[in-house]
Each structure stands twice: as structure tokens, then as C-alpha cells.
PDB file of C-alpha atoms and ligand atoms in Angstrom:
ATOM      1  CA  UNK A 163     110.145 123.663  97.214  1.00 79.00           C
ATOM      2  CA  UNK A 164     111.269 125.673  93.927  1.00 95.00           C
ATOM      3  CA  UNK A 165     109.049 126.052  90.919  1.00 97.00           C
ATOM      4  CA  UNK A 166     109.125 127.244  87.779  1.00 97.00           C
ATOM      5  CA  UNK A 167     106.775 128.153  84.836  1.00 98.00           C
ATOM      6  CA  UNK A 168     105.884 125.484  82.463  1.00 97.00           C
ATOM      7  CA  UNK A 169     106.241 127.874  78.948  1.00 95.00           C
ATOM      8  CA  UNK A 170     106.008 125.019  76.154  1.00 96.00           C
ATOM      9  CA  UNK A 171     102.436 124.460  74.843  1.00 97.00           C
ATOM     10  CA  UNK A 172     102.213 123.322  71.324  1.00 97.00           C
ATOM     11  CA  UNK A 173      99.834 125.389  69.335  1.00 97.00           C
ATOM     12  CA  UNK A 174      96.328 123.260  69.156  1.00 97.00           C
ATOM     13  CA  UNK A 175      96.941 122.896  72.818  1.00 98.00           C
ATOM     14  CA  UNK A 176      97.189 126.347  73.702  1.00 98.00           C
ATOM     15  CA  UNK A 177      94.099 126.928  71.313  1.00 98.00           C
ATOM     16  CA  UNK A 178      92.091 124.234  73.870  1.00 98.00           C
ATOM     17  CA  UNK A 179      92.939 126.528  76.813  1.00 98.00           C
ATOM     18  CA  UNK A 180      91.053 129.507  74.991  1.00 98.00           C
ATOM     19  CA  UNK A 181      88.176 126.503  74.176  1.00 98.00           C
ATOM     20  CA  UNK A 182      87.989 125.308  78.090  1.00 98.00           C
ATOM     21  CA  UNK A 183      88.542 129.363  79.348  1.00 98.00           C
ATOM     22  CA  UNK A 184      85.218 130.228  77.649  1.00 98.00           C
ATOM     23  CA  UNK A 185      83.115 126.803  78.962  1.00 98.00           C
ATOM     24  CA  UNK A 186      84.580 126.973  82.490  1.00 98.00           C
ATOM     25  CA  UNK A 187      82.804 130.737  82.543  1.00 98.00           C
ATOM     26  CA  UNK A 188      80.199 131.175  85.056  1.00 98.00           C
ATOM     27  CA  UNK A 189      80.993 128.087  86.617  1.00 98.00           C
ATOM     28  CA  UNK A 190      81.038 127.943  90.473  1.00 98.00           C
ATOM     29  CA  UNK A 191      84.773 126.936  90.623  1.00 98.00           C
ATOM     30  CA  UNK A 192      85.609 129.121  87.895  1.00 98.00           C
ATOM     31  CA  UNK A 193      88.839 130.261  90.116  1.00 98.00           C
ATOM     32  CA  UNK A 194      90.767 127.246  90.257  1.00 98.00           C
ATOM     33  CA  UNK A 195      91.287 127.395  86.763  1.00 98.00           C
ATOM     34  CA  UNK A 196      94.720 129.012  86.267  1.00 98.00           C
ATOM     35  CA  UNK A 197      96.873 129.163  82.509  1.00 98.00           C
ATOM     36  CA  UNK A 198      99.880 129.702  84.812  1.00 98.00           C
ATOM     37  CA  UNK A 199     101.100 126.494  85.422  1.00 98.00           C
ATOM     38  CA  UNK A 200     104.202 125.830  88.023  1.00 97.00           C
ATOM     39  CA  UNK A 201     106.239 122.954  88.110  1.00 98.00           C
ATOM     40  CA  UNK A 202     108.843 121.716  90.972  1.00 98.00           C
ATOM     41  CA  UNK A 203     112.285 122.552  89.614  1.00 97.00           C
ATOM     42  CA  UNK A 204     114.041 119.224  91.257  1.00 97.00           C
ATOM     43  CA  UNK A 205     111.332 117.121  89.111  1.00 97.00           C
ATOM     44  CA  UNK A 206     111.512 118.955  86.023  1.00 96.00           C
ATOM     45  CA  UNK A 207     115.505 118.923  86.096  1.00 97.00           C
ATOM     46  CA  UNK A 208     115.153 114.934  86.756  1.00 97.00           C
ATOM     47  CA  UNK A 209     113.872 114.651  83.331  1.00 98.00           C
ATOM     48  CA  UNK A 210     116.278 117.208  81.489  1.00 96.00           C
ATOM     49  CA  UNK A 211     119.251 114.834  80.736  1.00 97.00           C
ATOM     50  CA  UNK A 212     118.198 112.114  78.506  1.00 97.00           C
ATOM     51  CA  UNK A 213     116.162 109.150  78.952  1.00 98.00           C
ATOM     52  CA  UNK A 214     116.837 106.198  81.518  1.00 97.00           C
ATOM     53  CA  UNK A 215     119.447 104.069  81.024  1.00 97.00           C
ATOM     54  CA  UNK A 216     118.112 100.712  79.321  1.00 96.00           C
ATOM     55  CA  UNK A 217     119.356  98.423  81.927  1.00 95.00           C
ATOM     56  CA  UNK A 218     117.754 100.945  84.545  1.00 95.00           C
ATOM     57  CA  UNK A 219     114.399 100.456  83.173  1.00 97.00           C
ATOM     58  CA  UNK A 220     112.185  96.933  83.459  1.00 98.00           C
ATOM     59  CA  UNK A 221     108.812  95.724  81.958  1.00 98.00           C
ATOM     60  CA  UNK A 222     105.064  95.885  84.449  1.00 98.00           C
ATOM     61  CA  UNK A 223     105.493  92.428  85.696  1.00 98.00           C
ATOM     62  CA  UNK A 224     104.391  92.456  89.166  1.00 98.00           C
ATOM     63  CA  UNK A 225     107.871  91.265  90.965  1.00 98.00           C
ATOM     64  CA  UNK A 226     109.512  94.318  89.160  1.00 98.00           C
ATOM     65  CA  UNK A 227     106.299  96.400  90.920  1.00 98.00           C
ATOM     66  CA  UNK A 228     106.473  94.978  94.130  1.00 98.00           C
ATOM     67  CA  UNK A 229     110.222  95.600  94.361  1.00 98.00           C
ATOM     68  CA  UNK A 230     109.259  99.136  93.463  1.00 98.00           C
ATOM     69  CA  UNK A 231     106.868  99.963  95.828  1.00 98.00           C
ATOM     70  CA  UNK A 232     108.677  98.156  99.017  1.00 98.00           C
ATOM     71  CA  UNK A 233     111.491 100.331  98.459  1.00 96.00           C
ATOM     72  CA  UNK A 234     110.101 104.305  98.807  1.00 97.00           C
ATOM     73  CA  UNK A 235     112.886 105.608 100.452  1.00 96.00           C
ATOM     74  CA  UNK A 236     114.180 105.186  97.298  1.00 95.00           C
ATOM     75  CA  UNK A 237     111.560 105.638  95.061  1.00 97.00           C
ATOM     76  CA  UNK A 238     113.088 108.349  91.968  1.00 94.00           C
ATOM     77  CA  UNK A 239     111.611 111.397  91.798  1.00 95.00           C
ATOM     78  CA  UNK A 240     111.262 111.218  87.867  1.00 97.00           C
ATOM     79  CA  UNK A 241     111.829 108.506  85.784  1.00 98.00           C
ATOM     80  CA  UNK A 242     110.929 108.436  82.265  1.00 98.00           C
ATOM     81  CA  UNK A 243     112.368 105.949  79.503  1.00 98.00           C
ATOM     82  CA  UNK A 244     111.492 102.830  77.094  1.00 98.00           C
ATOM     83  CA  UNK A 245     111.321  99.663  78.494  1.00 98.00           C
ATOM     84  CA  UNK A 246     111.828  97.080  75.852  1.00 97.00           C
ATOM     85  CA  UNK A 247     111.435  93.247  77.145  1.00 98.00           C
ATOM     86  CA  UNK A 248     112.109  91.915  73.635  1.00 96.00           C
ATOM     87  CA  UNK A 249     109.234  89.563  72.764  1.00 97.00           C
ATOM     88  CA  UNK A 250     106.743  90.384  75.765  1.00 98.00           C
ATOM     89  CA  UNK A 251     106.752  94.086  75.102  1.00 98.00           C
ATOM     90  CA  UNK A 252     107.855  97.440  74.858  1.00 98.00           C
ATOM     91  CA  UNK A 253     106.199 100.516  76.507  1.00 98.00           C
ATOM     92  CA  UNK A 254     107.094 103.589  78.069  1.00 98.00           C
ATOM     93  CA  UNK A 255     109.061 103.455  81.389  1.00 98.00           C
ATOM     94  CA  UNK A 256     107.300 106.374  83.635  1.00 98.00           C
ATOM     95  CA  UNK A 257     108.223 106.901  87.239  1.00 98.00           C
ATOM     96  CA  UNK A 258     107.286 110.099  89.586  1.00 98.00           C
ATOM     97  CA  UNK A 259     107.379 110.925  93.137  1.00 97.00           C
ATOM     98  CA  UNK A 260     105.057 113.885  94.395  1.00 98.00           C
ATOM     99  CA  UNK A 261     104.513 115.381  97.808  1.00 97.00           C
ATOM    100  CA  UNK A 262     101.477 117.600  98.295  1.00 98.00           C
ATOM    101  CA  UNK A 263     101.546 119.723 101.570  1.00 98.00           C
ATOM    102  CA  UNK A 264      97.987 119.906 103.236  1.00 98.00           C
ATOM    103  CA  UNK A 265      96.806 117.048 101.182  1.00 98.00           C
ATOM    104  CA  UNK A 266      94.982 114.059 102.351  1.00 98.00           C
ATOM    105  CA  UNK A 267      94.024 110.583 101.068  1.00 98.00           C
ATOM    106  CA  UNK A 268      90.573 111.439 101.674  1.00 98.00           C
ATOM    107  CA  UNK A 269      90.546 114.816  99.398  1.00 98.00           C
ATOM    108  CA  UNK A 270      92.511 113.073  96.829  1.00 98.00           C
ATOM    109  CA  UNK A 271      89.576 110.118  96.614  1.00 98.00           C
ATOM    110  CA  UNK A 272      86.939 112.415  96.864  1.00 98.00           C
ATOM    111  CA  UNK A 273      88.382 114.210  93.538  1.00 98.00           C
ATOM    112  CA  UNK A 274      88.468 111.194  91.837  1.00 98.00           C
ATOM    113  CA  UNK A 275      84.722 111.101  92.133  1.00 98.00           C
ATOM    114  CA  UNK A 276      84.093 114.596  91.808  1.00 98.00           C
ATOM    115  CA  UNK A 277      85.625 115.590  89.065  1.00 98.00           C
ATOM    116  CA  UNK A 278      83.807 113.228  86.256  1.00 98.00           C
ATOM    117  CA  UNK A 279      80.671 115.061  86.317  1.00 98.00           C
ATOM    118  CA  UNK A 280      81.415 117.916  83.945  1.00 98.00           C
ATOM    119  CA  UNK A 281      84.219 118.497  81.677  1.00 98.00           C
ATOM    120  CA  UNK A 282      84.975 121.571  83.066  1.00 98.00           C
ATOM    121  CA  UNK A 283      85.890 120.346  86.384  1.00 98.00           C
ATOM    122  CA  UNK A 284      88.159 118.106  84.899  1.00 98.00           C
ATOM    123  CA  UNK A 285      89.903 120.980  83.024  1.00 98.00           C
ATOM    124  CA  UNK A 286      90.611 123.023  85.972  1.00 98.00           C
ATOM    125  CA  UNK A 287      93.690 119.983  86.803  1.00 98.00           C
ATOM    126  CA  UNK A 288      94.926 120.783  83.544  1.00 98.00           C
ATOM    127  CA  UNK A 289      93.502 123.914  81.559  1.00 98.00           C
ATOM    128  CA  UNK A 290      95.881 123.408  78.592  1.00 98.00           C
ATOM    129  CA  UNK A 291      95.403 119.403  78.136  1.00 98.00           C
ATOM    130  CA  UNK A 292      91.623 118.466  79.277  1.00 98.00           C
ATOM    131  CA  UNK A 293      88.954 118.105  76.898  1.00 98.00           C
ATOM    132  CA  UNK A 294      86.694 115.699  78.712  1.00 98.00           C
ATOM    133  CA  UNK A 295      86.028 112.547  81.268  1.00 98.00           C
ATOM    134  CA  UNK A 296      83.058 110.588  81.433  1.00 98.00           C
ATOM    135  CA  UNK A 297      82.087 107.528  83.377  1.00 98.00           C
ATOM    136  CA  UNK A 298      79.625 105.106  82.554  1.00 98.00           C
ATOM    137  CA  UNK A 299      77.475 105.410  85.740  1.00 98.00           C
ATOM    138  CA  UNK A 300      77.610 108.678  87.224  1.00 98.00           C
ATOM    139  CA  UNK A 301      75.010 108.491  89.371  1.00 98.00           C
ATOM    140  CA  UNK A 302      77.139 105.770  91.436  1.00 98.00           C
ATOM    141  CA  UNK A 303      79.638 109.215  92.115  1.00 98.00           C
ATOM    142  CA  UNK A 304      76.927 111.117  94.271  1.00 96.00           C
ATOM    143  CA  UNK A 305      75.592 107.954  96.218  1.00 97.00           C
ATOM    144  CA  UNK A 306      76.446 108.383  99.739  1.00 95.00           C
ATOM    145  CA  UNK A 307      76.115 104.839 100.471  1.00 97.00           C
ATOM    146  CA  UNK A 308      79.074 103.391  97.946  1.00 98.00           C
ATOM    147  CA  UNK A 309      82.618 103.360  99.371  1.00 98.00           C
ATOM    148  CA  UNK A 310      85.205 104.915  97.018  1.00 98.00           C
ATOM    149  CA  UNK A 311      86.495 101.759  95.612  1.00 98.00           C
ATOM    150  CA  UNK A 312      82.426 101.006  94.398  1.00 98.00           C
ATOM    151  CA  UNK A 313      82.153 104.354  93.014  1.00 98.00           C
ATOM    152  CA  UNK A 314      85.477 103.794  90.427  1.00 98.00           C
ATOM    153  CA  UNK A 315      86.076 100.638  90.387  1.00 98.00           C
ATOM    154  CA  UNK A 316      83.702  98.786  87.372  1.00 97.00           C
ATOM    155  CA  UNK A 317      83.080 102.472  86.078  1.00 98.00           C
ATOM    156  CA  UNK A 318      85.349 102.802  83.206  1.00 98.00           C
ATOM    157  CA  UNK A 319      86.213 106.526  82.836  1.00 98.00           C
ATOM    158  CA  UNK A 320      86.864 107.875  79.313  1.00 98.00           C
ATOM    159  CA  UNK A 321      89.105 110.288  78.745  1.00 98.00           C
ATOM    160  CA  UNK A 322      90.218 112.575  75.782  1.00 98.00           C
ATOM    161  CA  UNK A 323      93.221 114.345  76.737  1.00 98.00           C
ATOM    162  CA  UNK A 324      96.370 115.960  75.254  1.00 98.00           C
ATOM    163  CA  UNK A 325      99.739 114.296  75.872  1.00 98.00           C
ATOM    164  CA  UNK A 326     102.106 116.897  74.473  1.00 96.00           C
ATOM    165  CA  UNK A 327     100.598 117.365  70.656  1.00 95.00           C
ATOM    166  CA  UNK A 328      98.825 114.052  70.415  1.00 96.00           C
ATOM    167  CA  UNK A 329      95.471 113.882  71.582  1.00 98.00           C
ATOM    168  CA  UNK A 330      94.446 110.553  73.461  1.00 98.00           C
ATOM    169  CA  UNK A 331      91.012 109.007  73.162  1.00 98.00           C
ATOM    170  CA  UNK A 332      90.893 106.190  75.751  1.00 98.00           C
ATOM    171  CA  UNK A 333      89.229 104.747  78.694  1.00 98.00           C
ATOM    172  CA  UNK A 334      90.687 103.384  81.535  1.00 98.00           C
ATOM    173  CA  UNK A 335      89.586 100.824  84.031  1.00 98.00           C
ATOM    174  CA  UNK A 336      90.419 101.747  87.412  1.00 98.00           C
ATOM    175  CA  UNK A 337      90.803  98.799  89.961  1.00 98.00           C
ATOM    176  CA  UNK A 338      91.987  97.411  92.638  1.00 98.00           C
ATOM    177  CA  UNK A 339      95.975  97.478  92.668  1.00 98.00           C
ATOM    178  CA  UNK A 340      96.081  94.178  93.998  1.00 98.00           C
ATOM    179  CA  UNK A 341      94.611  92.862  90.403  1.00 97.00           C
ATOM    180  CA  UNK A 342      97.552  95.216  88.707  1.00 97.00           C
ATOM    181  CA  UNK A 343     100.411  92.709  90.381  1.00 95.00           C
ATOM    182  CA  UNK A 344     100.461  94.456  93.762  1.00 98.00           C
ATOM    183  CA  UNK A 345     100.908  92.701  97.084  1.00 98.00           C
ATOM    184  CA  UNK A 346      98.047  93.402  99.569  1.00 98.00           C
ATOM    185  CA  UNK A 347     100.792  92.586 102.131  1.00 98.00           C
ATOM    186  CA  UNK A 348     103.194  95.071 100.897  1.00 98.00           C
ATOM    187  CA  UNK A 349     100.337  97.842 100.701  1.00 98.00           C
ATOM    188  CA  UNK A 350      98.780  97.409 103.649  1.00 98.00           C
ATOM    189  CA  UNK A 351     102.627  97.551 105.564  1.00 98.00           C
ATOM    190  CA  UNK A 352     103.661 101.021 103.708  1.00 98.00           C
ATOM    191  CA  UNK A 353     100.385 102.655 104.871  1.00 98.00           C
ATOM    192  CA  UNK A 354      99.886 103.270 100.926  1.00 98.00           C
ATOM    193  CA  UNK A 355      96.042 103.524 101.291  1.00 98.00           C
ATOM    194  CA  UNK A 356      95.305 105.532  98.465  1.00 98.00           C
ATOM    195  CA  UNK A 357      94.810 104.006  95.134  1.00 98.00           C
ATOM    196  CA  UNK A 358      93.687 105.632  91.435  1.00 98.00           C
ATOM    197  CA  UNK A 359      95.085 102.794  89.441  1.00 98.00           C
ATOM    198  CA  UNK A 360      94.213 100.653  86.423  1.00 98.00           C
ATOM    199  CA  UNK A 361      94.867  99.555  82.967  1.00 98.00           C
ATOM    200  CA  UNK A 362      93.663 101.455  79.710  1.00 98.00           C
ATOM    201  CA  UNK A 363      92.690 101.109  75.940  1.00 98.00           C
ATOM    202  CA  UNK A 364      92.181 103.215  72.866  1.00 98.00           C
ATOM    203  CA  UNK A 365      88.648 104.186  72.634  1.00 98.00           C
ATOM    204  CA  UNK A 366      88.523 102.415  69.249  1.00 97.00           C
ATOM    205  CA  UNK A 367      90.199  98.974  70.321  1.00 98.00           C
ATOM    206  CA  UNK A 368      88.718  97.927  73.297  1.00 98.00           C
ATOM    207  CA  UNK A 369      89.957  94.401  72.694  1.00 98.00           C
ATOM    208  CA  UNK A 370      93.939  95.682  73.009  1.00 98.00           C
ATOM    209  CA  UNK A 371      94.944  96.912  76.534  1.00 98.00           C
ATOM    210  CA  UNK A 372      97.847  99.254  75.849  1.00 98.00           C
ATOM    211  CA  UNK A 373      98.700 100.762  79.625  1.00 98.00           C
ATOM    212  CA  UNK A 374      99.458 100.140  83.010  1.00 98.00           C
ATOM    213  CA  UNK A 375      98.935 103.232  85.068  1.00 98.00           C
ATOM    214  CA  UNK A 376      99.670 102.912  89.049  1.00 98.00           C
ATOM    215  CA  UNK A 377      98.660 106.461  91.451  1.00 98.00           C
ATOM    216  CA  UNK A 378      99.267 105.191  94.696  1.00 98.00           C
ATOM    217  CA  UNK A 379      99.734 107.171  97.930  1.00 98.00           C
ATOM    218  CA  UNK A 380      99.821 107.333 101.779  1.00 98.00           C
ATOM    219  CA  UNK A 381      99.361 109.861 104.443  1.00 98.00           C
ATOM    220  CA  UNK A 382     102.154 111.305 105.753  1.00 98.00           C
ATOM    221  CA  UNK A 383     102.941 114.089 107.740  1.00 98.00           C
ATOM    222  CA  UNK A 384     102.081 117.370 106.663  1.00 98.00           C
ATOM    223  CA  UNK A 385     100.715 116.465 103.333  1.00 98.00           C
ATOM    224  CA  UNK A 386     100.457 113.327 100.802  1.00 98.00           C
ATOM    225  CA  UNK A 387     102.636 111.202  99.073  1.00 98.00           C
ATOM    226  CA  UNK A 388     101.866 110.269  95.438  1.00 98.00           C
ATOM    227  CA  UNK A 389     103.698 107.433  93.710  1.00 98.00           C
ATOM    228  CA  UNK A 390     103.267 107.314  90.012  1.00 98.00           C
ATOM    229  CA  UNK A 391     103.463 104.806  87.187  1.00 97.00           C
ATOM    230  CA  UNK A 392     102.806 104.603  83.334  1.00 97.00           C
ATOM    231  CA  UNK A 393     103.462 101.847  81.115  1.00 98.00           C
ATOM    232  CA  UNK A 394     102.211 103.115  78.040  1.00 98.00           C
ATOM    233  CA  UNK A 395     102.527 100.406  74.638  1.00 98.00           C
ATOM    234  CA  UNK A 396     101.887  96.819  74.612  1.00 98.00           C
ATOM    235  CA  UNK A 397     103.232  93.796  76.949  1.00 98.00           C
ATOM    236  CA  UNK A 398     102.104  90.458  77.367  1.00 98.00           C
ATOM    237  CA  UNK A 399     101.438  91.098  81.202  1.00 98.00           C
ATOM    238  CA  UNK A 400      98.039  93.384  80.076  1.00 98.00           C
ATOM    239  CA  UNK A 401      96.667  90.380  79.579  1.00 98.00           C
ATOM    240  CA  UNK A 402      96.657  88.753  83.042  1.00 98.00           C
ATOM    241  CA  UNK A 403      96.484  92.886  84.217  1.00 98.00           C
ATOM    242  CA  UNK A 404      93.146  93.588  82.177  1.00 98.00           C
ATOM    243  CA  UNK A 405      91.731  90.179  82.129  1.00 97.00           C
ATOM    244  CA  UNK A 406      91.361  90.077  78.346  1.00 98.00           C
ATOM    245  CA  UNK A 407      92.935  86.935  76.909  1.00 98.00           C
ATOM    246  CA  UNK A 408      95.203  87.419  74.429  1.00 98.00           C
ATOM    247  CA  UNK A 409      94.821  90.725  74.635  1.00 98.00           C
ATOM    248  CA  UNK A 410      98.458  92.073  75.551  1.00 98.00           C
ATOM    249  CA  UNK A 411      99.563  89.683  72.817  1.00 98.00           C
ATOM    250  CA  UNK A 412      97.698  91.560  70.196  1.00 98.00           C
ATOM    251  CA  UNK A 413      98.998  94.528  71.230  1.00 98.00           C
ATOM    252  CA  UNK A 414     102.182  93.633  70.843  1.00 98.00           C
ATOM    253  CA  UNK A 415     101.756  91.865  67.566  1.00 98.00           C
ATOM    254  CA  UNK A 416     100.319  94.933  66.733  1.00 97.00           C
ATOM    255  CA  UNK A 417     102.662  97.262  67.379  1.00 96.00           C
ATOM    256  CA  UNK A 418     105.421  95.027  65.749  1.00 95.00           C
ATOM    257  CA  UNK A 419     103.557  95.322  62.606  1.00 96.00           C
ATOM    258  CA  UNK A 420     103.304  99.416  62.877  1.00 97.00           C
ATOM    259  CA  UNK A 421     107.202  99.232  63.592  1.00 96.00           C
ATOM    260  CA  UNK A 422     107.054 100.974  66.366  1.00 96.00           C
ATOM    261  CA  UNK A 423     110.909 101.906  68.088  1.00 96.00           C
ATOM    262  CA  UNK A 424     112.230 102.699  71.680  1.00 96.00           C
ATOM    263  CA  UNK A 425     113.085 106.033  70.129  1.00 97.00           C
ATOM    264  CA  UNK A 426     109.356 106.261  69.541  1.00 97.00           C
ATOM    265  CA  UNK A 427     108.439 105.294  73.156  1.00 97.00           C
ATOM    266  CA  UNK A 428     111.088 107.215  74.737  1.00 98.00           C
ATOM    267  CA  UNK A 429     109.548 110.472  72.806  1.00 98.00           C
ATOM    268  CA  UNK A 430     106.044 109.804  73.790  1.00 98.00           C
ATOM    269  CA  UNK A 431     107.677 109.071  77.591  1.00 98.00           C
ATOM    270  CA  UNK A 432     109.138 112.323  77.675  1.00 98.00           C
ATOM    271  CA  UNK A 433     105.771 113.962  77.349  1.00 98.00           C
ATOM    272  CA  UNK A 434     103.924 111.251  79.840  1.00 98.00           C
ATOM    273  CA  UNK A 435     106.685 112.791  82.610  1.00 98.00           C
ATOM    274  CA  UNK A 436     105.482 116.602  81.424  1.00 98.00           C
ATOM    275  CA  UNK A 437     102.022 116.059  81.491  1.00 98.00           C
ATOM    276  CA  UNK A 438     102.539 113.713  84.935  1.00 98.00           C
ATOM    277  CA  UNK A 439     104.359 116.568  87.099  1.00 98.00           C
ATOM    278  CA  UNK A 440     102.537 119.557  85.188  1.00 98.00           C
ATOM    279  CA  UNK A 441      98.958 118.324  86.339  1.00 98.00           C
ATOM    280  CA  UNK A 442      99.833 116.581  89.524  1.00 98.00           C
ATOM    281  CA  UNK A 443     101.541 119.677  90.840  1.00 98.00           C
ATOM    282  CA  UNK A 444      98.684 121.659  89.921  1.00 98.00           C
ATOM    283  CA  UNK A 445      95.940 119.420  91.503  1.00 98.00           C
ATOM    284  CA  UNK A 446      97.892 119.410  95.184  1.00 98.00           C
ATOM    285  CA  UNK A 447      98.104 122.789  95.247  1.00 98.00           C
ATOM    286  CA  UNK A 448      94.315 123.348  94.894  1.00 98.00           C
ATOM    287  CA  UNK A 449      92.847 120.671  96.424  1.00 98.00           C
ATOM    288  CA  UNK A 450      92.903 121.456 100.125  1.00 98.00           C
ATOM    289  CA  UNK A 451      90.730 124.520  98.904  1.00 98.00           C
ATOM    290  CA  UNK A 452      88.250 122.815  96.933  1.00 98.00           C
ATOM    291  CA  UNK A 453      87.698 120.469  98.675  1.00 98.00           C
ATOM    292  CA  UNK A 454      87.040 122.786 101.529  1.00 98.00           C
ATOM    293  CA  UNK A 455      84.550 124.397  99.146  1.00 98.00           C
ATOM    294  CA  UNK A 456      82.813 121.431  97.455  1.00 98.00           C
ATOM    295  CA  UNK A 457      83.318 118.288  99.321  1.00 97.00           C
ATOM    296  CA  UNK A 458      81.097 116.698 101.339  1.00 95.00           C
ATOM    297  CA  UNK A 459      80.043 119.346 104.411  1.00 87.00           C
TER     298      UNK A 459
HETATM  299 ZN1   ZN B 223      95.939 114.444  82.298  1.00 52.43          ZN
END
């Protein structure tokens, strides 16, 4: 596969990598942090030409996402876009493909866990962009006796990260996909055993669920399949996602009153699809070597 060198950083971003270079010294995975950060060229060109289409993108509702996954033959390799449903919502309209040779479910579960303890791990999948993730019971990540879904799931991770120039302060609450619209069936028939999906909020408005965000992936040979969503804004459906009455309503009452425009979303989309591909591509090709290194022995 053909990369290339991501060489856009905005300035306060590039000033974090200097910030995260010095903290990540002395640590024992001090290697796997790399500045030079390579992108596949076929993903990168995907999102080159303009946004999607309106009537190519649709809303979170969980037909549209079941009719998604069912189909992976045809799943796009990058989508990125607005998708405006009129009076139930308008977010961003994310959609990314990734294949990760030598990667397995069970490394990519194992760095969900992992990487939560300390900042700096969490930096090393993005040096630029990562400031921090913390979860709310840690200790649950080093107990041998919780499955992966008890580890993450009820264990809201908060994250403060950069998506292009603007820094996001939110926590997300992963969860079963099943509760984010997905069919067990449908899963369980496309061998897509791997899950790191949930809904989000702003740090500050925990009462407003603004995102949708699916990672879902199988097995396959040679490597690992990774199936991404975002749905970044406000839609009626985060309600019913999040289990927050009202909540998706607010949101998008909200973000009428801010006057906030597809142009807006399409921007903010753009970046999403950057930051998506940039750290994805960068985690699969040093995870079968740390994981050799610091997973379980
Ligand atoms: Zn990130």
C-alpha cells in the first residue's frame, strides 16, 4: 500500500508534539513515538475532492447503520460530509475503511485497555494531537478477571484531543454496539467481533450527547479490518443512543440557536477524516510490536 507524509500541523499543535516529546522521555515505550506520520495515499486522495454529495450522506438512525455494515464489500474507503436530516439533526457524515496487516482483534482490545493509564501512552497513537485520556476506574483495566467489554464498557473515558486546530474536551461512553442501533444478528454473521464504539459529550454538558462514534472490526486474513464512523453534532437519535431523554433534542435546539451550517460541519468533517486515517494508520503499524512487548506474556 502507498503512503505519504502527513506535512499540515497547525501551529499550537505542532507546539503539543514538542510538549508530549519531552513527557514521553524515559518512558519504556519511548520508541513508538514517531513525529513522522504516514498516511495511505488511496485514503487520503478519497477525501481530496470535496465533500459527499448531500443525497449520498444519511443521519445515525440504526436502519441507515445496519444497511451500512451488511454491505462491506462495499463499505467506502473515506467518506466525510454533513448530514443534515432537517429537524432531527445535522452532524458530520464520517466514513473510513482501514486494513492493518499483522493485526488482530485481540491486540486491538488489549490497546483499548492499555493505553488509558498514562497520557503518554496515549500520545504515542498520535504525537501531534494527544494531550490526555482518563477513565473513571482504572483499576478495572489491569484486572485479569474482567472480559474486555467489563473493562470499557460503564468506564467513561475522557479525552482532550486536537481535531485539526480545535481542541476537544469530551468523554465518551463506550458500549455495546448493539445499544448504538446495531443488529446482534448482522454482527455476529460478518464475523465483526471487535467493537470500540459509543456515544460522546462535551466535558462541560454532560446532559447533551453530541456524537455517535462506531470502530468496528473483524479478523481477516493477514491482518484486521477496521470500519469507522463519526457523527459528530446533534440528532434526535442520541437520545435513544445515550439513554438521556431529551437529550439529542437539546442538542439540536442548541445548535439551532448557535446557527450552526453544513458548511460548518462539513469543515469540522474534513478534519474528523484527517485525524481518523492519520492516527489509525499509525496505531496498525505499531501494534503488532507493542503488543509483543507489553501485552499480557
Ligand atoms: Zn485521536
Amino acid at each position: 500500500m502507498k503512503s505519504t507524509l502527513v506535512t499540515y500541523f497547525p501551529p499550537k499543535v505542532q507546539k503539543q508534539l514538542l510538549e508530549n516529546q519531552k513527557n514521553i522521555q524515559g518512558k519504556p515505550y519511548e520508541k513508538y513515538f514517531n513525529p513522522e506520520m504516514e498516511v495511505p495515499v488511496d485514503l487520503i486522495k478519497a477525501i481530496q475532492f470535496g465533500p459527499q454529495a448531500a443525497e449520498k450522506t444519511f443521519p445515525p438512525t440504526p436502519e441507515n447503520l445496519n444497511r451500512l455494515y451488511a454491505d462491506l464489500d462495499n463499505f467506502p474507503n473515506a467518506y466525510y460530509g454533513a448530514a443534515d436530516d432537517g429537524e432531527n439533526g445535522l452532524t458530520t457524515f464520517n466514513i473510513c475503511r482501514h486494513f492493518f496487516p499483522g493485526v488482530t482483534v485481540k491486540m486491538m482490545q488489549w490497546w483499548f485497555t492499555w493505553h488509558v493509564l498514562e497520557k503518554e501512552r496515549y500520545s504515542i497513537w498520535f504525537p501531534y494531537a494527544h494531550l490526555a485520556n482518563t477513565v473513571v476506574y482504572p483499576e478495572r483495566m489491569t484486572n485479569p478477571d474482567l472480559s474486555y467489554e467489563e473493562k470499557l464498557y460503564g468506564n467513561p473515558n475522557h479525552i482532550v484531543e486536537y481535531i485539526g486546530n480545535h481542541l476537544m474536551d469530551a468523554v465518551i461512553h463506550f458500549t455495546d454496539p448493539t445499544q448504538l442501533g446495531l443488529d446482534k444478528a448482522l454482527l455476529e454473521k460478518q464475523n465483526l467481533t471487535f467493537s470500540a464504539s459509543g456515544w460522546s459529550h462535551s466535558y462541560d454538558t454532560p446532559e447533551v450527547p453530541n456524537a455517535l462514534m462506531l470502530h468496528i472490526g473483524r479478523d481477516v486474513e493477514g491482518g484486521f479490518e477496521l470500519y469507522t464512523c463519526y457523527f459528530i453534532g446533534a440528532h434526535t437519535v442520541l437520545s435513544q443512543y445515550s439513554g438521556i431523554s431529551g437529550g439529542g433534542e437539546r442538542g439540536v435546539a442548541g445548535m439551532k440557536s448557535a446557527g450552526i451550517t453544513r458548511e460548518f460541519m462539513e469543515d469540522n468533517s474534513y478534519e474528523m477524516a484527517v485525524h481518523d486515517i492519520t492516527e489509525f494508520t499509525r496505531l496498525g503499524s505499531i501494534l503488532p510490536q507493542l503488543y509483543a512487548e507489553f501485552g499480557p506474556k
